[in-house]
Amino acid sequence: MKLSDTEWIVMRALWAHAPATAREVLDRVTDSTEWAYTTVKTILARLVEKGAVASERRANTDWFRPAITRRQATRTALRALLDRAFDGTLGALVHHLAREERLTRKDREQLRLALKELDDEDRR
């Protein structure tokens, strides 16, 4: 499921601490947004409709929690980026990152270690 930029903001707030009320979500995103309470309620309703968030009513208050993990959302977003910008190939993305985004020495070392781990797993 694809999340909009505003939905990502709300999801990050929920992944950080859930369950949460709409007011608590608003308090968590206030530093980075100028949203009204009704905006947060609308985004939460949209996320519930998409199945990304589950809600439960307790004592006249709706409590929200993520129904998908950050990893699931990241996988979907990355797949969409790969399909849209890199013809669906991970190699093209890695090549772009290596050449255009100037990976730091530390980034390159982490990539080398990750690839070595994958090679080691393949050999087993």
XYZ file of N, CA and C in Angstrom:
372
model
N 0.835 -1.173 0.000
C 0.000 0.000 0.000
C 0.882 1.239 0.000
N 0.551 2.154 -0.858
C 1.330 3.372 -1.020
C 0.860 4.424 -0.016
N 1.820 5.050 0.659
C 1.521 6.112 1.617
C 1.947 7.456 1.043
N 1.119 8.475 1.270
C 1.472 9.837 0.859
C 2.482 10.398 1.860
N 3.066 11.534 1.530
C 4.027 12.173 2.430
C 3.393 12.488 3.786
N 2.165 12.988 3.785
C 1.491 13.309 5.048
C 1.183 12.040 5.842
N 0.835 10.970 5.142
C 0.559 9.708 5.831
C 1.826 9.143 6.468
N 2.964 9.322 5.811
C 4.234 8.874 6.402
C 4.491 9.592 7.729
N 4.197 10.873 7.790
C 4.424 11.639 9.021
C 3.600 11.049 10.160
N 2.342 10.774 9.898
C 1.462 10.210 10.924
C 1.908 8.796 11.290
N 2.266 8.003 10.291
C 2.710 6.643 10.575
C 3.964 6.643 11.449
N 4.901 7.551 11.175
C 6.117 7.617 12.010
C 5.760 7.916 13.457
N 4.778 8.798 13.654
C 4.344 9.123 15.012
C 3.731 7.896 15.684
N 2.981 7.117 14.939
C 2.370 5.910 15.508
C 3.391 4.799 15.726
N 4.332 4.655 14.798
C 5.367 3.636 14.996
C 6.209 3.954 16.230
N 6.392 5.231 16.509
C 7.192 5.639 17.665
C 6.478 5.330 18.976
N 5.140 5.461 18.975
C 4.390 5.218 20.212
C 2.932 4.958 19.883
N 2.514 3.747 20.133
C 1.120 3.378 19.878
C 0.679 2.419 20.977
N -0.587 2.384 21.281
C -1.648 3.146 20.616
C -1.606 4.612 21.029
N -2.259 5.425 20.209
C -2.291 6.856 20.468
C -3.628 7.423 20.011
N -4.029 8.492 20.643
C -5.218 9.214 20.206
C -4.823 10.202 19.124
N -5.815 10.742 18.447
C -5.531 11.756 17.423
C -4.835 12.965 18.052
N -5.232 13.338 19.257
C -4.606 14.472 19.950
C -3.133 14.179 20.223
N -2.825 12.957 20.646
C -1.427 12.599 20.898
C -0.611 12.610 19.611
N -1.193 12.129 18.531
C -0.503 12.176 17.234
C -0.245 13.627 16.859
N -1.245 14.479 17.004
C -1.078 15.901 16.699
C 0.062 16.496 17.520
N 0.112 16.182 18.805
C 1.180 16.705 19.663
C 2.557 16.260 19.175
N 2.633 15.050 18.642
C 3.924 14.522 18.169
C 4.380 15.140 16.850
N 3.440 15.595 16.032
C 3.814 16.125 14.715
C 3.800 17.650 14.668
N 3.441 18.294 15.749
C 3.318 19.749 15.775
C 4.606 20.469 15.416
N 5.755 19.926 15.827
C 7.030 20.590 15.537
C 7.338 20.626 14.044
N 6.874 19.634 13.297
C 7.205 19.566 11.871
C 6.047 19.953 10.953
N 4.878 20.182 11.516
C 3.717 20.557 10.702
C 2.960 21.691 11.377
N 2.058 22.254 10.638
C 1.155 23.261 11.213
C -0.279 22.767 11.094
N -0.457 21.474 11.283
C -1.755 20.863 11.082
C -2.720 21.179 12.211
N -3.983 21.228 11.850
C -5.055 21.330 12.824
C -5.441 19.920 13.263
N -6.146 19.839 14.352
C -6.616 18.556 14.868
C -7.443 17.822 13.810
N -8.290 18.559 13.104
C -9.149 17.936 12.089
C -8.321 17.340 10.948
N -7.194 17.937 10.645
C -6.313 17.395 9.600
C -5.784 16.027 10.015
N -5.323 15.930 11.262
C -4.815 14.655 11.764
C -5.929 13.618 11.765
N -7.119 14.009 12.183
C -8.259 13.075 12.190
C -8.551 12.577 10.774
N -8.492 13.468 9.790
C -8.744 13.086 8.400
C -7.685 12.120 7.895
N -6.428 12.397 8.193
C -5.342 11.516 7.754
C -5.480 10.150 8.426
N -5.782 10.137 9.710
C -5.960 8.873 10.416
C -7.125 8.078 9.820
N -8.212 8.753 9.502
C -9.362 8.067 8.898
C -8.977 7.460 7.555
N -8.204 8.195 6.782
C -7.746 7.696 5.478
C -6.841 6.472 5.664
N -5.969 6.514 6.671
C -5.076 5.389 6.940
C -5.843 4.162 7.427
N -6.894 4.389 8.200
C -7.742 3.278 8.634
C -8.433 2.669 7.420
N -8.943 3.515 6.542
C -9.612 3.043 5.331
C -8.676 2.224 4.445
N -7.404 2.634 4.377
C -6.406 1.918 3.575
C -5.964 0.611 4.226
N -6.215 0.483 5.522
C -5.766 -0.700 6.233
C -4.382 -0.561 6.840
N -3.812 0.628 6.815
C -2.481 0.861 7.374
C -2.539 1.091 8.881
N -3.704 1.506 9.363
C -3.900 1.809 10.780
C -5.176 1.129 11.244
N -5.137 0.626 12.471
C -6.335 0.056 13.089
C -6.789 1.006 14.195
N -8.088 1.066 14.412
C -8.598 1.934 15.474
C -9.492 1.138 16.410
N -9.524 1.616 17.634
C -10.350 0.994 18.658
C -10.958 2.117 19.495
N -12.249 2.028 19.726
C -12.932 3.057 20.513
C -12.969 2.621 21.976
N -12.446 3.498 22.838
C -12.463 3.262 24.279
C -12.960 4.518 24.974
N -14.038 4.380 25.701
C -14.585 5.498 26.489
C -14.720 6.769 25.648
N -15.392 6.658 24.528
C -15.650 7.788 23.622
C -14.397 8.379 22.986
N -13.295 7.654 23.004
C -12.048 8.121 22.390
C -11.542 7.037 21.446
N -11.141 7.465 20.256
C -10.548 6.543 19.298
C -9.052 6.436 19.565
N -8.577 5.197 19.632
C -7.160 4.903 19.796
C -6.665 4.260 18.524
N -5.504 4.688 18.052
C -4.970 4.242 16.772
C -3.643 3.526 16.979
N -3.426 2.496 16.162
C -2.154 1.770 16.175
C -1.843 1.349 14.745
N -0.572 1.213 14.423
C -0.212 0.777 13.071
C -0.720 -0.634 12.808
N -1.231 -0.860 11.620
C -1.642 -2.196 11.198
C -0.603 -2.787 10.254
N 0.355 -1.967 9.857
C 1.480 -2.417 9.042
C 2.765 -2.000 9.739
N 3.819 -2.721 9.487
C 5.110 -2.374 10.081
C 5.815 -1.328 9.230
N 6.777 -0.685 9.840
C 7.607 0.268 9.094
C 8.315 -0.454 7.951
N 8.735 -1.674 8.216
C 9.426 -2.447 7.187
C 8.512 -2.712 5.985
N 7.252 -3.058 6.232
C 6.311 -3.285 5.134
C 6.108 -2.008 4.322
N 5.947 -0.883 5.001
C 5.729 0.385 4.305
C 6.961 0.788 3.507
N 8.134 0.570 4.081
C 9.384 0.904 3.394
C 9.560 0.041 2.155
N 9.257 -1.240 2.290
C 9.380 -2.157 1.147
C 8.487 -1.698 -0.003
N 7.259 -1.330 0.315
C 6.321 -0.875 -0.716
C 6.809 0.415 -1.365
N 7.294 1.353 -0.550
C 7.779 2.629 -1.087
C 9.007 2.419 -1.968
N 9.898 1.555 -1.529
C 11.103 1.284 -2.319
C 10.743 0.601 -3.635
N 9.827 -0.350 -3.583
C 9.398 -1.033 -4.808
C 8.810 -0.027 -5.789
N 7.990 0.903 -5.300
C 7.388 1.918 -6.172
C 8.466 2.812 -6.787
N 9.458 3.201 -5.986
C 10.564 4.013 -6.500
C 11.352 3.241 -7.556
N 11.664 1.985 -7.272
C 12.401 1.169 -8.238
C 11.643 1.066 -9.560
N 10.355 0.780 -9.478
C 9.553 0.637 -10.696
C 9.458 1.944 -11.472
N 9.271 3.042 -10.754
C 9.049 4.335 -11.386
C 10.336 4.946 -11.945
N 11.415 4.870 -11.191
C 12.617 5.612 -11.571
C 13.773 4.748 -12.075
N 13.745 3.440 -11.799
C 14.898 2.602 -12.127
C 14.506 1.339 -12.886
N 13.417 1.408 -13.624
C 12.958 0.275 -14.435
C 12.868 -1.025 -13.640
N 12.592 -0.900 -12.344
C 12.376 -2.072 -11.514
C 13.620 -2.812 -11.072
N 14.797 -2.261 -11.360
C 16.024 -2.985 -11.015
C 16.764 -2.340 -9.851
N 17.095 -3.158 -8.891
C 17.824 -2.682 -7.723
C 19.244 -2.256 -8.103
N 19.835 -2.979 -9.045
C 21.191 -2.639 -9.481
C 21.290 -1.221 -10.006
N 20.275 -0.778 -10.749
C 20.275 0.586 -11.272
C 20.223 1.608 -10.142
N 19.456 1.305 -9.099
C 19.379 2.206 -7.939
C 20.727 2.266 -7.230
N 21.337 1.111 -6.994
C 22.630 1.081 -6.301
C 23.682 1.822 -7.122
N 23.676 1.609 -8.429
C 24.617 2.314 -9.301
C 24.399 3.820 -9.198
N 23.155 4.249 -9.219
C 22.836 5.673 -9.092
C 23.354 6.217 -7.755
N 23.096 5.491 -6.677
C 23.552 5.945 -5.364
C 25.068 6.046 -5.308
N 25.729 5.070 -5.885
C 27.193 5.052 -5.852
C 27.789 6.186 -6.673
N 27.205 6.463 -7.828
C 27.767 7.462 -8.742
C 27.247 8.880 -8.502
N 25.961 9.008 -8.285
C 25.353 10.338 -8.242
C 25.233 10.924 -6.841
N 25.096 10.073 -5.858
C 24.865 10.568 -4.503
C 26.120 10.581 -3.646
N 27.214 10.186 -4.234
C 28.507 10.235 -3.555
C 28.463 9.538 -2.195
N 28.384 8.225 -2.244
C 28.396 7.461 -1.003
C 29.674 7.760 -0.230
N 29.534 7.923 1.060
C 30.706 8.153 1.901
C 31.491 6.849 2.021
N 32.680 6.956 2.526
C 33.501 5.762 2.752
C 32.768 4.797 3.676
N 32.145 5.321 4.714
C 31.397 4.488 5.652
C 30.215 3.810 4.936
N 29.500 4.554 4.099
C 28.383 3.983 3.333
C 28.872 2.841 2.443
N 29.998 3.059 1.757
C 30.537 2.034 0.865
C 30.949 0.790 1.650
N 31.534 0.997 2.818
C 31.946 -0.133 3.647
C 30.729 -0.916 4.131
N 29.678 -0.220 4.529
C 28.452 -0.911 4.958
C 27.842 -1.694 3.803
N 27.884 -1.132 2.610
C 27.365 -1.825 1.430
C 28.210 -3.063 1.131
N 29.526 -2.919 1.212
C 30.413 -4.068 0.991
C 30.112 -5.185 1.992
N 29.947 -4.820 3.267
C 29.659 -5.823 4.295
C 28.322 -6.516 4.034
N 27.323 -5.741 3.644
C 26.005 -6.323 3.357
C 26.085 -7.287 2.184
N 26.811 -6.904 1.142
C 26.966 -7.786 -0.028
C 27.756 -9.043 0.327
N 28.785 -8.886 1.171
C 29.564 -10.047 1.609
C 28.677 -11.002 2.400
N 27.843 -10.481 3.276
C 26.929 -11.332 4.044
C 25.999 -12.106 3.119
N 25.499 -11.429 2.095
C 24.630 -12.112 1.128
C 25.382 -13.201 0.379
N 26.617 -12.898 -0.029
C 27.437 -13.911 -0.714
C 27.678 -15.110 0.198
N 27.977 -14.829 1.474
C 28.212 -15.916 2.428
C 26.964 -16.784 2.589
N 25.794 -16.143 2.643
C 24.540 -16.891 2.763
C 24.292 -17.753 1.523
N 24.625 -17.217 0.364
C 24.440 -17.975 -0.883
C 25.323 -19.226 -0.925
N 26.497 -19.131 -0.329
C 27.435 -20.252 -0.345
C 27.004 -21.386 0.590
N 26.176 -21.069 1.560
C 25.736 -22.094 2.536
C 24.707 -22.988 1.967
